[in-house]
Short mmCIF file of C-alpha atoms and ligand atoms in Angstrom, two decimals:
data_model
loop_
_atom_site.label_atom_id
_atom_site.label_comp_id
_atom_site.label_asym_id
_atom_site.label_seq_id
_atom_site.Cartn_x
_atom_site.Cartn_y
_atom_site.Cartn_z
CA UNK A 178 -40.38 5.12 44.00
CA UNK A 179 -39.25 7.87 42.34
CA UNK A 180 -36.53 8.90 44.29
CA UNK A 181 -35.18 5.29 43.39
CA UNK A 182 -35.76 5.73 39.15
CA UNK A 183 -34.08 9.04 39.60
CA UNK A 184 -31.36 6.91 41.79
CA UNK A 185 -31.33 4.02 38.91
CA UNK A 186 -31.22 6.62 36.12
CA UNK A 187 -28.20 8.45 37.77
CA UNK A 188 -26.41 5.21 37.77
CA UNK A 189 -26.97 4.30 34.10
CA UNK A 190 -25.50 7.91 32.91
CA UNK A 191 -22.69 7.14 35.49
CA UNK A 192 -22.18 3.67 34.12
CA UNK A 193 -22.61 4.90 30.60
CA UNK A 194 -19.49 7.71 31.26
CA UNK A 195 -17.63 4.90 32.68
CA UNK A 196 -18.05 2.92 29.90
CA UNK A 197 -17.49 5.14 27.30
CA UNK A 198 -14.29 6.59 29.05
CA UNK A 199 -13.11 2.66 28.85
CA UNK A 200 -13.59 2.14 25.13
CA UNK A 201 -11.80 5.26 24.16
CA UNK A 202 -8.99 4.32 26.63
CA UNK A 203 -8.76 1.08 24.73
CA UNK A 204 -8.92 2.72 21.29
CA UNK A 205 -5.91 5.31 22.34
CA UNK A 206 -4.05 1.70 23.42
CA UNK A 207 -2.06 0.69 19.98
CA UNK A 208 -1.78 -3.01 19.04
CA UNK A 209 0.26 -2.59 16.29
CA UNK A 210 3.60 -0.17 15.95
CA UNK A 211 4.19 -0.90 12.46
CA UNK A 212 2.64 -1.41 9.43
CA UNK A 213 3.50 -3.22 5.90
CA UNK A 214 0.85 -2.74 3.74
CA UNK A 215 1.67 -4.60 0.02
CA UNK A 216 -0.35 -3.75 -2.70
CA UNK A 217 -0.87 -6.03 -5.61
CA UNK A 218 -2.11 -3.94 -8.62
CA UNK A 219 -4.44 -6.11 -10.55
CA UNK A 220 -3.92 -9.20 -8.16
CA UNK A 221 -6.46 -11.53 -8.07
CA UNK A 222 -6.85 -14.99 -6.55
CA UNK A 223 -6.07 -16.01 -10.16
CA UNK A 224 -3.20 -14.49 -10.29
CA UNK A 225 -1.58 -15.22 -6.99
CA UNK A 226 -2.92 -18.69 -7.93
CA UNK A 227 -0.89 -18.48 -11.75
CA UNK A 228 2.60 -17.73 -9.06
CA UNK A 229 1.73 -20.50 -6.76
CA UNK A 230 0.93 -23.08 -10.03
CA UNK A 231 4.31 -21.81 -11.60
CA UNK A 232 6.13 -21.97 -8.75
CA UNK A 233 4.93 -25.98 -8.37
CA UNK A 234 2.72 -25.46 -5.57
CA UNK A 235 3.69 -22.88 -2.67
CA UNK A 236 4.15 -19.24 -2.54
CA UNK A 237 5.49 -17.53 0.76
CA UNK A 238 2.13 -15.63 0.91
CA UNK A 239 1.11 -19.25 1.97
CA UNK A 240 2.57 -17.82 5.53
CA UNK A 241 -0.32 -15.62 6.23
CA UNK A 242 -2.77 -15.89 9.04
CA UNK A 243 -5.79 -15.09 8.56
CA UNK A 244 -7.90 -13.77 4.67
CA UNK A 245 -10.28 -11.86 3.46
CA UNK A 246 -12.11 -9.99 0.53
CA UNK A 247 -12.00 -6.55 -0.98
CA UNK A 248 -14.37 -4.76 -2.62
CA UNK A 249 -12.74 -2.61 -5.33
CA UNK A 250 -16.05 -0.70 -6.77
CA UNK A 251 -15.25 3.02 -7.00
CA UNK A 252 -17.87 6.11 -6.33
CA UNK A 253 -18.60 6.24 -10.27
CA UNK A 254 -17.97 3.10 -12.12
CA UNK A 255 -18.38 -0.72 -10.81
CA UNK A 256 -14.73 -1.19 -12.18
CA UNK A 257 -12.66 0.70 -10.46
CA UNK A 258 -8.95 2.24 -12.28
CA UNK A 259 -5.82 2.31 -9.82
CA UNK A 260 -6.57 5.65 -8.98
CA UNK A 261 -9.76 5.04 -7.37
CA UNK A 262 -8.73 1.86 -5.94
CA UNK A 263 -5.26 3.33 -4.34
CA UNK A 264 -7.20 6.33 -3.21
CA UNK A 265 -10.02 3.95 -1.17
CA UNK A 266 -7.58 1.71 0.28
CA UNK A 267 -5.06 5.23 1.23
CA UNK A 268 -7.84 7.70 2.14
CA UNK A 269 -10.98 5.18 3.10
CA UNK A 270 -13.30 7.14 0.65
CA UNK A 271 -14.55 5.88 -2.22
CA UNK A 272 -14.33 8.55 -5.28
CA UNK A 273 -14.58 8.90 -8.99
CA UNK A 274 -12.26 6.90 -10.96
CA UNK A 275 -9.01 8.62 -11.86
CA UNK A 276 -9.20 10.80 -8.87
CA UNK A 277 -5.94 10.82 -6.45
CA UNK A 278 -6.18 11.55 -3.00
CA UNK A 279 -9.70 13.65 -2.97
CA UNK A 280 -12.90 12.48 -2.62
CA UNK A 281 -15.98 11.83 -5.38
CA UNK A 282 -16.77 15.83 -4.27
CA UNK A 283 -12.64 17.00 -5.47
CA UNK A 284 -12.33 17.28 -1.57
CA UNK A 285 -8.60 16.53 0.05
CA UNK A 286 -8.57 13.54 2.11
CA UNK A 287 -6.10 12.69 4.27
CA UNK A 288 -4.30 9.21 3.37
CA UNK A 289 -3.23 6.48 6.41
CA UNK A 290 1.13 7.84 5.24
CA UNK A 291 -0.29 11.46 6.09
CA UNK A 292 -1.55 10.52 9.19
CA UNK A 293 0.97 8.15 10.24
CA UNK A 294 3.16 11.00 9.49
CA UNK A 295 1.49 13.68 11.57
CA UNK A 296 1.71 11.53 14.44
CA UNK A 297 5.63 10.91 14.66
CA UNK A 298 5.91 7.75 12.49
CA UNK A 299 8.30 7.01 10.14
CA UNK A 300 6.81 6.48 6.29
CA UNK A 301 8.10 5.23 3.16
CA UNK A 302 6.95 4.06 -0.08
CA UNK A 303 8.55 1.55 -2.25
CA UNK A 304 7.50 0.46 -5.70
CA UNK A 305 8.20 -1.19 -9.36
CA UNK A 306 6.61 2.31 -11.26
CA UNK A 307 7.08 5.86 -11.09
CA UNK A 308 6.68 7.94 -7.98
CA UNK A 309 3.77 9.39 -9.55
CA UNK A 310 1.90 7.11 -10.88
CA UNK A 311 -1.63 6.29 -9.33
CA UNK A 312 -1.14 3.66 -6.49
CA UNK A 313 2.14 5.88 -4.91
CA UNK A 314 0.45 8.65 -5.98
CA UNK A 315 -2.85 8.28 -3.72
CA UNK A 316 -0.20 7.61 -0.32
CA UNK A 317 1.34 10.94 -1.11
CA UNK A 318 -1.17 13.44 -3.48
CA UNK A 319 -4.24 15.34 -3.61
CA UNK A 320 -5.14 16.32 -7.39
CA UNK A 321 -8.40 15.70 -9.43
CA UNK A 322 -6.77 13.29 -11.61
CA UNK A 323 -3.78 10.72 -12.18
CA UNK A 324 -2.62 12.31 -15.26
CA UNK A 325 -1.10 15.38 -13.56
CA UNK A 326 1.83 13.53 -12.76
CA UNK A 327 4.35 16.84 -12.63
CA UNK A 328 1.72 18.61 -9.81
CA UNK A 329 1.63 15.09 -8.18
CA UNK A 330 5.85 15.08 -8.32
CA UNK A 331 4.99 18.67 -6.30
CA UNK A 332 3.16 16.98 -3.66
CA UNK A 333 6.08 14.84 -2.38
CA UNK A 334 7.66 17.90 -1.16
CA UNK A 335 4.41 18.82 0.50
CA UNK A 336 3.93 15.35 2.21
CA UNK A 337 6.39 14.60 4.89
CA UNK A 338 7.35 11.16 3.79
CA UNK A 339 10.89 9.40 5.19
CA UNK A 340 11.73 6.80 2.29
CA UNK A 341 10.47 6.90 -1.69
CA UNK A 342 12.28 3.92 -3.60
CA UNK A 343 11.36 3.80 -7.12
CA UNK A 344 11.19 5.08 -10.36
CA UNK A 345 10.17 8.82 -12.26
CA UNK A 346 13.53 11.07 -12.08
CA UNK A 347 12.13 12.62 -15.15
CA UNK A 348 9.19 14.37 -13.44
CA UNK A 349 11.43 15.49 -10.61
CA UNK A 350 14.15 17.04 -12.61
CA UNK A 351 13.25 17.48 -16.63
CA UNK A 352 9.73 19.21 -15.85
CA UNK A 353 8.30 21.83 -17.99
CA UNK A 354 8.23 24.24 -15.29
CA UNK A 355 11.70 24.00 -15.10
CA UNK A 356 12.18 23.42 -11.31
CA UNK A 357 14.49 21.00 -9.96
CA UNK A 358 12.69 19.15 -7.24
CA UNK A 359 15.44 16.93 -6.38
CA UNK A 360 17.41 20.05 -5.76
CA UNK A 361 14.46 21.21 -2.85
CA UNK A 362 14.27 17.50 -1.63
CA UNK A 363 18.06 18.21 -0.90
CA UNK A 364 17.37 21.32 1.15
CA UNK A 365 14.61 18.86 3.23
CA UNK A 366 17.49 16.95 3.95
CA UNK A 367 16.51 14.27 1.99
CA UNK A 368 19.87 12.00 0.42
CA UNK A 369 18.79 11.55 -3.44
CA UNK A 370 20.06 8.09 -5.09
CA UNK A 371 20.19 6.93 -8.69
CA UNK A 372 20.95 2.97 -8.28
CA UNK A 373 19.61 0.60 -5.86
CA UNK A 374 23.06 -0.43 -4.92
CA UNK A 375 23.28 3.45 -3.50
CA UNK A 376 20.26 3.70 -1.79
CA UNK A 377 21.27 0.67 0.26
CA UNK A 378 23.96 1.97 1.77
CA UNK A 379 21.43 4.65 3.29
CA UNK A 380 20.65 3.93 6.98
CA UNK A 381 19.10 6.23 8.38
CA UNK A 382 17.53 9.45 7.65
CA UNK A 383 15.49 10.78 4.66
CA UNK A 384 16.09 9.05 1.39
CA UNK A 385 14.73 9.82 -2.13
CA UNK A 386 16.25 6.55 -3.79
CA UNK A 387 15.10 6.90 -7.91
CA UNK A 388 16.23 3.68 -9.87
CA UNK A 389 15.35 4.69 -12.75
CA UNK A 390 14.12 7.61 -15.74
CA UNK A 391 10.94 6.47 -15.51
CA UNK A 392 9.24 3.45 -14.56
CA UNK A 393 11.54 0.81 -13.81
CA UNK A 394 11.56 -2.25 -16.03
CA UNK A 395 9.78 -5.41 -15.90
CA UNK A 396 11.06 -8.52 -13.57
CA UNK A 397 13.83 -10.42 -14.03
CA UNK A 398 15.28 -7.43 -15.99
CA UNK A 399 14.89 -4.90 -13.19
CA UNK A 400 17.01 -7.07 -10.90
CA UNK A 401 16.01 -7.29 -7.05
CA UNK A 402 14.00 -3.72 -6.92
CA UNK A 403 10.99 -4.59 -4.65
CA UNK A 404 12.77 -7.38 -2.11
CA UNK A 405 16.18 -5.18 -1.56
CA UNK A 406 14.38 -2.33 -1.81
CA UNK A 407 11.67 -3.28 1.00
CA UNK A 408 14.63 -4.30 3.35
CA UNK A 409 16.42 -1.36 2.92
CA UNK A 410 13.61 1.07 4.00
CA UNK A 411 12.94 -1.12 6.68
CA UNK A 412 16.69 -0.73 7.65
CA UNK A 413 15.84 3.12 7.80
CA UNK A 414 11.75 3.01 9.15
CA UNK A 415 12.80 0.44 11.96
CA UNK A 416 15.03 3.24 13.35
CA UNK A 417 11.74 5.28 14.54
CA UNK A 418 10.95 3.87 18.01
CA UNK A 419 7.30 5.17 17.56
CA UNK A 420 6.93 2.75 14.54
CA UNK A 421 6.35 3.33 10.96
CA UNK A 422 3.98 3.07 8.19
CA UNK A 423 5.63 1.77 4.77
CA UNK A 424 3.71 1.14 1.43
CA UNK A 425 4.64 -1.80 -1.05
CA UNK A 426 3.38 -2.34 -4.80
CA UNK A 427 3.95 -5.25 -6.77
CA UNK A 428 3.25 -2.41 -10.01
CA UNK A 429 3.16 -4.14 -13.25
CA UNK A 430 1.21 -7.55 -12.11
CA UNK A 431 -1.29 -4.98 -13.54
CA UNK A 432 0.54 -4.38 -16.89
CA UNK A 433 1.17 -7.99 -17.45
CA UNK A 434 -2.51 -8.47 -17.04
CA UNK A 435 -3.52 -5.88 -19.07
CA UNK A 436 -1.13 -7.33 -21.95
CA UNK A 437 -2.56 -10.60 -21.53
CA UNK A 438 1.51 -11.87 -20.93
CA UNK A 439 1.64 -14.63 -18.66
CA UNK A 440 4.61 -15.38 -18.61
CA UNK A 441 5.19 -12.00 -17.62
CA UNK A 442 2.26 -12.46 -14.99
CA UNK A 443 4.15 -15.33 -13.25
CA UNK A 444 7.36 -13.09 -13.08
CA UNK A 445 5.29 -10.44 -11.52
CA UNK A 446 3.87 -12.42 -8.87
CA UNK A 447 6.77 -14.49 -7.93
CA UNK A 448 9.23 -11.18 -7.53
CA UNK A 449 5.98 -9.56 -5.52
CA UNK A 450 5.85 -13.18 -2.92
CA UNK A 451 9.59 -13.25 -2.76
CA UNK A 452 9.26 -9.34 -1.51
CA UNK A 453 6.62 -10.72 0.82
CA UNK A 454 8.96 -13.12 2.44
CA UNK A 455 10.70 -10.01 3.34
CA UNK A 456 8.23 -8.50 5.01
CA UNK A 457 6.52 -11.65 7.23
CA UNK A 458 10.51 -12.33 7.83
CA UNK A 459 10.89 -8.58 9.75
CA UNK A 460 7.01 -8.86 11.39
CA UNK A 461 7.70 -12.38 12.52
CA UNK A 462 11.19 -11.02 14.03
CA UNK A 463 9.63 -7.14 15.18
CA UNK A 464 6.37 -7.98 17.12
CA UNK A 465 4.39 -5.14 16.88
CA UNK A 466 4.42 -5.67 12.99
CA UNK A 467 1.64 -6.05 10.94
CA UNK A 468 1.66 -6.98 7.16
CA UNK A 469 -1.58 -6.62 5.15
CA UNK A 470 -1.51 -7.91 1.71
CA UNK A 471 -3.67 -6.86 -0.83
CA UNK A 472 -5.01 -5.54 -4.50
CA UNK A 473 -6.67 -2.38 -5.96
CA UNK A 474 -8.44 -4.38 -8.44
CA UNK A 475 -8.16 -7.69 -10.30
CA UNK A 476 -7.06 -6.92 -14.54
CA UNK A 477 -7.43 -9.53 -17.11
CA UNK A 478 -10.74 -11.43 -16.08
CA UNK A 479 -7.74 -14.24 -15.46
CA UNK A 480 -8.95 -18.12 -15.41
CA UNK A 481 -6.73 -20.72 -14.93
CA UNK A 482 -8.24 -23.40 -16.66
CA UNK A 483 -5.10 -26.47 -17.34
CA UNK A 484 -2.53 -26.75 -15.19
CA UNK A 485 0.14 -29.59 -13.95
CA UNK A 486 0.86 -28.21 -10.29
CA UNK A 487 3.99 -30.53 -9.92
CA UNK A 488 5.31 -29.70 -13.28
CA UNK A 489 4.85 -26.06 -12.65
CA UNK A 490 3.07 -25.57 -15.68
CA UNK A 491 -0.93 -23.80 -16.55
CA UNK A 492 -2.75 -22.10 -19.59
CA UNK A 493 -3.98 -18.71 -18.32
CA UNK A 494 -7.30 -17.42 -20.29
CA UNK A 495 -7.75 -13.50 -20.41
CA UNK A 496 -11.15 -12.23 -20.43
CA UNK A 497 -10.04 -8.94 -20.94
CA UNK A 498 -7.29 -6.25 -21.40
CA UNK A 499 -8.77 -4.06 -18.57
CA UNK A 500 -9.40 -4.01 -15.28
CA UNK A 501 -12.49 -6.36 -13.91
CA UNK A 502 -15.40 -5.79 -10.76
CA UNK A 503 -14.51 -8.94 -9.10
CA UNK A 504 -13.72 -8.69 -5.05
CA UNK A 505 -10.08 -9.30 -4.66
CA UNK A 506 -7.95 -10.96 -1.81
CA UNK A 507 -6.49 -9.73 1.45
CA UNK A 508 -3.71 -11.75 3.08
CA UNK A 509 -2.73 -10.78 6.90
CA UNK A 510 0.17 -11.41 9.06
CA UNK A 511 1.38 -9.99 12.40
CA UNK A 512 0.05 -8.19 15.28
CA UNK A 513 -4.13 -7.38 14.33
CA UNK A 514 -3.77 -9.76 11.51
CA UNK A 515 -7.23 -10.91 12.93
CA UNK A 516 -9.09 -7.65 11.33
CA UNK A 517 -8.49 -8.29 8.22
CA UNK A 518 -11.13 -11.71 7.82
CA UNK A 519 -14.58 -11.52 6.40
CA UNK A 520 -15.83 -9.38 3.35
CA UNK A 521 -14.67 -5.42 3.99
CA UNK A 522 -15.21 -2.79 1.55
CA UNK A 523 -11.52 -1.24 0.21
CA UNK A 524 -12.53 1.78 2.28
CA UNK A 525 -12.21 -0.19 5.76
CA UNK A 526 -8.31 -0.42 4.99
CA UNK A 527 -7.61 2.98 7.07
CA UNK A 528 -9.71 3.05 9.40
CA UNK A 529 -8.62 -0.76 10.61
CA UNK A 530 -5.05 0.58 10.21
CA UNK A 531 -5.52 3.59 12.09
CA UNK A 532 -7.67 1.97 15.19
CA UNK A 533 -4.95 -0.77 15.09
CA UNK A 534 -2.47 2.21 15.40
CA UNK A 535 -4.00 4.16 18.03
CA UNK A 536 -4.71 7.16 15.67
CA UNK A 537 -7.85 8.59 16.27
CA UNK A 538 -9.30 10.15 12.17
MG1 MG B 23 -0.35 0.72 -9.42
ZN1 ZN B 24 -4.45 -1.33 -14.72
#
């Protein structure tokens, strides 16, 4: 009798090594090469639901799979700012709001570009603000708060990223420490821009593209920023045959919100779904691809409370000017789009992303 338990007990610890060696087979396996991930700053279901109403009743986002809920509540404050909320979905910690790229301790994390990065993908970032403003920021930076935008600047040539398209020349080459940073992006082989229309004619290698001073202006007046821009770093990531990792914001949803402008909200959203068309257009053509769609936080308290959906037309009410504690939307499409259902916290963003990848933290 006992010679069998021992027997029995040598085959679970067998069994158990077995099994284990399976599951972390499986986990080095990737399911996705590839990786959109479109932020939304301050995009509710209200506002995505303000584009659809405008637009008379369909938005391309309509294409996604499968959806699911945030959780945007940051270490310190039940409503979280964009630093926070960039840094949680980036790093998958949640820390003190303003922070960028550490945690609630002032601790470095590692963000999902950094790690993408370190093992042999292709990055990029493309946005409607300035490189370092808080969402970019948190893909790229490690400092104890957003407003250190000139040490943030510093950190792109500390990060190895592939594409930047965007705005904030100034805080790369007017700074008060005098240092040209474009000039040492240059000696990284990086090819600076100054238009769009330059940058697009970029196909391969390292590309700083800056379209403007500062933060670029709002939509329609900023011209076809976030769509072009997306397709041409995807013209450069797509070139990397281990895959890529490339960052989207839809910027100043959030500053339309916050100035209680609907009509500019509307703009926002519709230039932000006709950038997502982009995106489900290259994962539905690259399989491999996945495209996760999401927010930092929801701004205005927005209720949509008239509307004529086949006369495009609704009376947006504004709770607020800041930012609100409400969960906000995920929208998934592409290769794992199945992870992204249910209720996650915005801290489950990497680590999905990276077990999707194949990147062990
Ligand atoms: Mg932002
Ligand atoms: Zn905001």
């Amino acid at each position: 009798m006992k010679r069998f338990i021992t027997l029995a007990f040598a085959a679970i610890v067998l069994f158990s090594q077995y099994a284990d060696g399976q599951s972390k087979k499986g986990a080095a396996s990737p399911q996705v090469k590839n990786v959109i991930l479109m932020i939304g700053d301050g995009m509710g279901v209200s506002q995505m639901y303000a584009g659809l109403t405008a637009n008379k009743g369909s938005l391309n986002i309509e294409r996604c799979t499968h959806t699911g809920f945030s959780k945007t509540y940051s270490a310190d404050n039940y409503v979280t700012d964009s630093g926070a909320g960039g840094t949680a979905i980036a790093c998958g910690v949640k820390t003190n709001n303003g922070a960028i790229g550490v945690d609630a301790e002032g601790k470095p994390v590692k963000s999902m570009l950094e790690y993408a990065a370190q093992n042999g993908l292709s990055t990029g970032i493309v946005v409607s603000c300035d490189a370092t403003h808080a969402t970019p920021a948190s893909f790229i930076a490690h400092r104890a708060n957003r407003s250190m935008e000139e040490d943030i600047a510093l950190d792109y040539l500390e990060t190895d990223f592939t594409v930047f398209i965007g705005g904030g020349r100034k805080r790369f080459e007017e700074r008060s420490d005098k240092t040209n940073l474009t000039e040492k992006l240059k000696a990284k082989d990086y090819q600076v821009t100054y238009t769009l229309d330059e940058a697009k004619k970029v196909k391969s290698g390292k590309l700083m593209a800056f379209v403007a001073d500062k933060h670029p202006a709002a939509y329609p007046e900023r011209g076809e920023l976030l769509p072009e821009g997306l397709a041409t770093a995807l013209n450069i990531l797509k070139r990397n045959d281990k895959g890529f990792f490339l960052m989207v914001e839809g910027s100043q949803i959030d500053w339309a919100c916050h100035d209680n402008n609907q009509k500019a909200l509307e703009n926002e959203i519709l230039d932000f779904d006709r950038t997502i068309k982009v995106a489900f257009d290259f994962a539905a053509k690259n399989p491999g691809t996945l495209v996760v769609i999401t927010a930092d936080h929801e701004t205005g308290g927005v209720a949509l409370n008239k509307g004529n959906m086949a006369k495009g037309e609704l009376t947006a009410a504004f709770t607020t000017k800041g930012h609100t504690g409400v969960m906000v939307p995920i929208f998934a499409f592409g290769a794992g789009a199945e992870k992204f259902t249910g209720i996650q916290e915005n801290t489950d963003f990497l680590r999905k992303i990276l077990e999707l990848y194949g990147i062990n933290k």
